JSON list of C-alpha atoms in Angstrom, two decimals:
[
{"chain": "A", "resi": 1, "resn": "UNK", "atom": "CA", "xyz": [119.85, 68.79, 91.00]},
{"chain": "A", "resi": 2, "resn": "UNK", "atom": "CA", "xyz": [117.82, 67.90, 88.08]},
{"chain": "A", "resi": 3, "resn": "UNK", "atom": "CA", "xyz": [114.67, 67.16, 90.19]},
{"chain": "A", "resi": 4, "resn": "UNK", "atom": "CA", "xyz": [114.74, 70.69, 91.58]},
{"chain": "A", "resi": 5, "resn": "UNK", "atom": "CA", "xyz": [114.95, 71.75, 88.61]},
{"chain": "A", "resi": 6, "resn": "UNK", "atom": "CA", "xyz": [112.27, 70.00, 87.42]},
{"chain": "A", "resi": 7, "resn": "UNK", "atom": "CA", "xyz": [110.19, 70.91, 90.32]},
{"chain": "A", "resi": 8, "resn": "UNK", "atom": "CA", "xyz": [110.23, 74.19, 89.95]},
{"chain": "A", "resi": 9, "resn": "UNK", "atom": "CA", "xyz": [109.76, 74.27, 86.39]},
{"chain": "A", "resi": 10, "resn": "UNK", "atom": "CA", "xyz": [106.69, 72.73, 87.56]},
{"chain": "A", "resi": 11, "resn": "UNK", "atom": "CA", "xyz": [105.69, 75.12, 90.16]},
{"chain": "A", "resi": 12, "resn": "UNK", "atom": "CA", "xyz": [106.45, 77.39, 87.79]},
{"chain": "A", "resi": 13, "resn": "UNK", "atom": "CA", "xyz": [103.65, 76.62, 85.00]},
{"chain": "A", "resi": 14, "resn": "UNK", "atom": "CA", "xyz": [101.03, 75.18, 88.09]},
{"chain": "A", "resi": 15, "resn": "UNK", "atom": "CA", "xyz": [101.21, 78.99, 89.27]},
{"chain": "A", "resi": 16, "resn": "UNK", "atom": "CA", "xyz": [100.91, 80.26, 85.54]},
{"chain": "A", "resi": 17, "resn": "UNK", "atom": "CA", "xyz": [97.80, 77.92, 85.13]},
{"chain": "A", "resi": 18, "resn": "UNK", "atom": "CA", "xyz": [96.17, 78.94, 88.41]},
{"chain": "A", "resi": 19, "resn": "UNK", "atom": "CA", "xyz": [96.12, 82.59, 87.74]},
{"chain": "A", "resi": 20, "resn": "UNK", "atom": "CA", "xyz": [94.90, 81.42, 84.13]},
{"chain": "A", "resi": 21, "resn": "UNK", "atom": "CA", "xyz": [91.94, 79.52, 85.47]},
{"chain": "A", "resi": 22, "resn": "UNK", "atom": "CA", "xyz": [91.16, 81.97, 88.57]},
{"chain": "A", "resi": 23, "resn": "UNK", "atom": "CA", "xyz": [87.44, 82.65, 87.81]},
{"chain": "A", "resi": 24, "resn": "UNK", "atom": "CA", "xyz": [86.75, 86.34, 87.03]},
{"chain": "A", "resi": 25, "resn": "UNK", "atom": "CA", "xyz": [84.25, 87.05, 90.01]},
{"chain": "A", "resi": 26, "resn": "UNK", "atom": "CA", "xyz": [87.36, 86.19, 92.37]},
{"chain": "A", "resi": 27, "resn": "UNK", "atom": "CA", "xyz": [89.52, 88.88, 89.96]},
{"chain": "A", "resi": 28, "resn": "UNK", "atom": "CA", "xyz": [87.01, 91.33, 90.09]},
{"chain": "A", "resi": 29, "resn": "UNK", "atom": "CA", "xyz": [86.47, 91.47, 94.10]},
{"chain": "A", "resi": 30, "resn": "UNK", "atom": "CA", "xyz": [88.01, 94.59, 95.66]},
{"chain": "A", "resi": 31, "resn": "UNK", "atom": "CA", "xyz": [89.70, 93.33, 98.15]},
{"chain": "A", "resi": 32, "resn": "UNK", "atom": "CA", "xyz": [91.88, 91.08, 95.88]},
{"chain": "A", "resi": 33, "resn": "UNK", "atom": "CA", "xyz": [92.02, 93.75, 93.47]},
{"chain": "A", "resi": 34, "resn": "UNK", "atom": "CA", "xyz": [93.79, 96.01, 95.91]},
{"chain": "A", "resi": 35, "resn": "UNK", "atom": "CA", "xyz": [95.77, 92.98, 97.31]},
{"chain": "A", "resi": 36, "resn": "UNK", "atom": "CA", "xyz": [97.26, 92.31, 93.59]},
{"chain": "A", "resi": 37, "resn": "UNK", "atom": "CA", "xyz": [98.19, 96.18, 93.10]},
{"chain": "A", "resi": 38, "resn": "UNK", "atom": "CA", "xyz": [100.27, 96.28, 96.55]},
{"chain": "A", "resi": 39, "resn": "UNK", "atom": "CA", "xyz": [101.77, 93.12, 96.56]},
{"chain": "A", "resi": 40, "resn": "UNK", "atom": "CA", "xyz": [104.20, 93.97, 93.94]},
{"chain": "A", "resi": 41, "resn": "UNK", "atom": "CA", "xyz": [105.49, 97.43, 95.61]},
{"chain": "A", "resi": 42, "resn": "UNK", "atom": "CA", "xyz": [106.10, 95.61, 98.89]},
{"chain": "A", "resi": 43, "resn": "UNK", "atom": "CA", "xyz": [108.25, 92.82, 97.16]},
{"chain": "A", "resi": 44, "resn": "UNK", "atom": "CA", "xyz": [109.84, 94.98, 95.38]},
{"chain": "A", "resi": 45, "resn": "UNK", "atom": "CA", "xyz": [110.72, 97.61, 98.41]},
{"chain": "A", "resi": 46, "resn": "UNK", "atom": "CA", "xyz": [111.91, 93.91, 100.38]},
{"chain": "A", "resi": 47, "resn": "UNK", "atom": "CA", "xyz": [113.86, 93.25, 97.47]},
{"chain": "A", "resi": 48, "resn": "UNK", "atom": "CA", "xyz": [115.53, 96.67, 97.64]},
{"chain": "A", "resi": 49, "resn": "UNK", "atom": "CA", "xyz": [116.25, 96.89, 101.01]},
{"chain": "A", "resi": 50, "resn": "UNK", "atom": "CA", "xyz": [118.04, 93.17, 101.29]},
{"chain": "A", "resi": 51, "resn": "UNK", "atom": "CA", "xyz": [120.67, 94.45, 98.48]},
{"chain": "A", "resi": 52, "resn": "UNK", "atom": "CA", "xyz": [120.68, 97.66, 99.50]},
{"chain": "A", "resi": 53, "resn": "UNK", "atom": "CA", "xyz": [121.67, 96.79, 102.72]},
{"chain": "A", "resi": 54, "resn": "UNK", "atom": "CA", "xyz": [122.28, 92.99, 103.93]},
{"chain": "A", "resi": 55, "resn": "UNK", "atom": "CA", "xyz": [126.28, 91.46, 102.87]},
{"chain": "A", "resi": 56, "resn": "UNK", "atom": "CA", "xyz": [125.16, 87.43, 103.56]},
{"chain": "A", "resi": 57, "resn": "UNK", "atom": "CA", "xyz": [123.31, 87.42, 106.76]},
{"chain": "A", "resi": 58, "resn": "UNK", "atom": "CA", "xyz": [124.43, 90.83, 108.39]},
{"chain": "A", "resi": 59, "resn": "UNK", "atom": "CA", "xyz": [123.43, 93.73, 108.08]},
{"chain": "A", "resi": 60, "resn": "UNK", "atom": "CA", "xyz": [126.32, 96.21, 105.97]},
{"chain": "A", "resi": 61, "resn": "UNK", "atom": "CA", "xyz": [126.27, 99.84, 105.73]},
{"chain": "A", "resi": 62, "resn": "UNK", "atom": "CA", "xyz": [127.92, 100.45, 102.24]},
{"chain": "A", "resi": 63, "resn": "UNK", "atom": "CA", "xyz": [128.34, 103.66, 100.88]},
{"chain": "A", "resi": 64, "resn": "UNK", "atom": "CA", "xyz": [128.77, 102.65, 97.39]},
{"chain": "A", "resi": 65, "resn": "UNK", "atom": "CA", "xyz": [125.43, 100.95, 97.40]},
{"chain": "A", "resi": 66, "resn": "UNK", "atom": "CA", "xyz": [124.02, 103.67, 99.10]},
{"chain": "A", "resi": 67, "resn": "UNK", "atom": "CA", "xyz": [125.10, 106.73, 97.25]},
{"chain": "A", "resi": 68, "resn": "UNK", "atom": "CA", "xyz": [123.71, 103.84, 94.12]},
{"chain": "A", "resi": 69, "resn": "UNK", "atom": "CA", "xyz": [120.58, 103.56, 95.95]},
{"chain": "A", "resi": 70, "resn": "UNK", "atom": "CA", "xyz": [120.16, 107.49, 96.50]},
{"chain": "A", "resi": 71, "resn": "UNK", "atom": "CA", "xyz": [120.67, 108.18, 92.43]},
{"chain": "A", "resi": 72, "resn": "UNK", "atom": "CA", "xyz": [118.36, 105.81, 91.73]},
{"chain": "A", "resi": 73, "resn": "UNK", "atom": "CA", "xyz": [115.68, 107.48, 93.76]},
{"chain": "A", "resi": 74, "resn": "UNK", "atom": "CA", "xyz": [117.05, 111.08, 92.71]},
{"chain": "A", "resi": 75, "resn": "UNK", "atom": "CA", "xyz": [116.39, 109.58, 88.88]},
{"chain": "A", "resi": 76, "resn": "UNK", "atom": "CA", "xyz": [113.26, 108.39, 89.54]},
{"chain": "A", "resi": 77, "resn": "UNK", "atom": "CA", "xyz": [112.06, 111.31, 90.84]},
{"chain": "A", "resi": 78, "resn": "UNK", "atom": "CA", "xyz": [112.96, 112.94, 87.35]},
{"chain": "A", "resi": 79, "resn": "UNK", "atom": "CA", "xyz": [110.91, 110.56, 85.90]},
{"chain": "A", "resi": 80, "resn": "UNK", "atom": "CA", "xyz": [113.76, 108.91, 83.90]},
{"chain": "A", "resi": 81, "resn": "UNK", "atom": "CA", "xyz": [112.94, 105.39, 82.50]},
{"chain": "A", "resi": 82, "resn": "UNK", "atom": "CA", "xyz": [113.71, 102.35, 84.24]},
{"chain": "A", "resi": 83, "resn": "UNK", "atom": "CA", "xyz": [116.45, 101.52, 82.06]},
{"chain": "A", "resi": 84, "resn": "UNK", "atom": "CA", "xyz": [118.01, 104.79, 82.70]},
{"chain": "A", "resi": 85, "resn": "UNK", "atom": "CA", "xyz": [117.19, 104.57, 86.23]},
{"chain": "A", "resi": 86, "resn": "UNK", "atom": "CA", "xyz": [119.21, 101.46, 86.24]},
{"chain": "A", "resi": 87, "resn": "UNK", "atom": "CA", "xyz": [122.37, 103.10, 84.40]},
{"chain": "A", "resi": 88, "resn": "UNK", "atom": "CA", "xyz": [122.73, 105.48, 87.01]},
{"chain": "A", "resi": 89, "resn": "UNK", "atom": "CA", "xyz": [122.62, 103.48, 90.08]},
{"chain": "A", "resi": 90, "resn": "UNK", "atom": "CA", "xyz": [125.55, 101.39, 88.87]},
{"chain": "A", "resi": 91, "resn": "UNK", "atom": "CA", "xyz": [127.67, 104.04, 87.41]},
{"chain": "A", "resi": 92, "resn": "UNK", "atom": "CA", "xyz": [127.30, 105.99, 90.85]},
{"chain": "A", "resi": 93, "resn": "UNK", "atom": "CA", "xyz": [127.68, 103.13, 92.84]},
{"chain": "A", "resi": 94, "resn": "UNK", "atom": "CA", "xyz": [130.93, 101.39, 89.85]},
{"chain": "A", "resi": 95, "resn": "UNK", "atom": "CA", "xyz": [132.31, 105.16, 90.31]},
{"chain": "A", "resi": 96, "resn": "UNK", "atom": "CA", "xyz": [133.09, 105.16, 93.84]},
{"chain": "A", "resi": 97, "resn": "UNK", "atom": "CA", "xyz": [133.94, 101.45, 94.46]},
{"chain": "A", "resi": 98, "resn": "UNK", "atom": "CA", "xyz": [136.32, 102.25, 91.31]},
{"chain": "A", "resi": 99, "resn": "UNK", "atom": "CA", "xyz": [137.26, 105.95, 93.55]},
{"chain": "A", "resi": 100, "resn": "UNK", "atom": "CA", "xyz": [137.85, 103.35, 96.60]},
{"chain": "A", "resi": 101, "resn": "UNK", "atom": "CA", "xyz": [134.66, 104.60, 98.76]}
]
């Protein structure tokens, strides 16, 4: 246990250190430019999409986490901080689990 641990503290700080020493001509070229600014969105979205919808290795249509996923949107499409954003997709989604949904 310890060694993975240890690994990935590792991998951790090697990744840290290679974005550190990445020379700035490689930063500066437009295609990795573009590559850095989507890359996050489309982790994020994958992220999304395996709670929002995955239960182990299945796929699970629940309507809790869906109605949670839909006020989330609804909020950030008010523009409502992230925090906030947060707030409401669990007290939608805590409100109907607690409503038996």
């Amino acid at each position: 246990m310890w060694i993975a641990v240890i690994a990935t503290g590792l991998g951790c700080y090697a990744l840290k250190l290679g974005g550190l020493l990445t020379p700035q001509s490689v930063l500066e070229d437009p295609r990795v430019r573009r590559f850095t600014e989507l890359v996050p969105v489309a982790l994020l979205t994958a992220l999304i999409a395996v709670q929002a919808l995955a239960d182990g290795r299945s796929l699970d249509f629940d309507a809790a986490r869906m109605a949670g996923l839909a006020a989330a949107v609804g909020a950030l499409l008010l523009r409502a901080p992230f925090l906030v954003v947060l707030v409401v997709a669990a007290g939608v989604a805590a409100g109907l689990r607690l409503l038996g949904v």
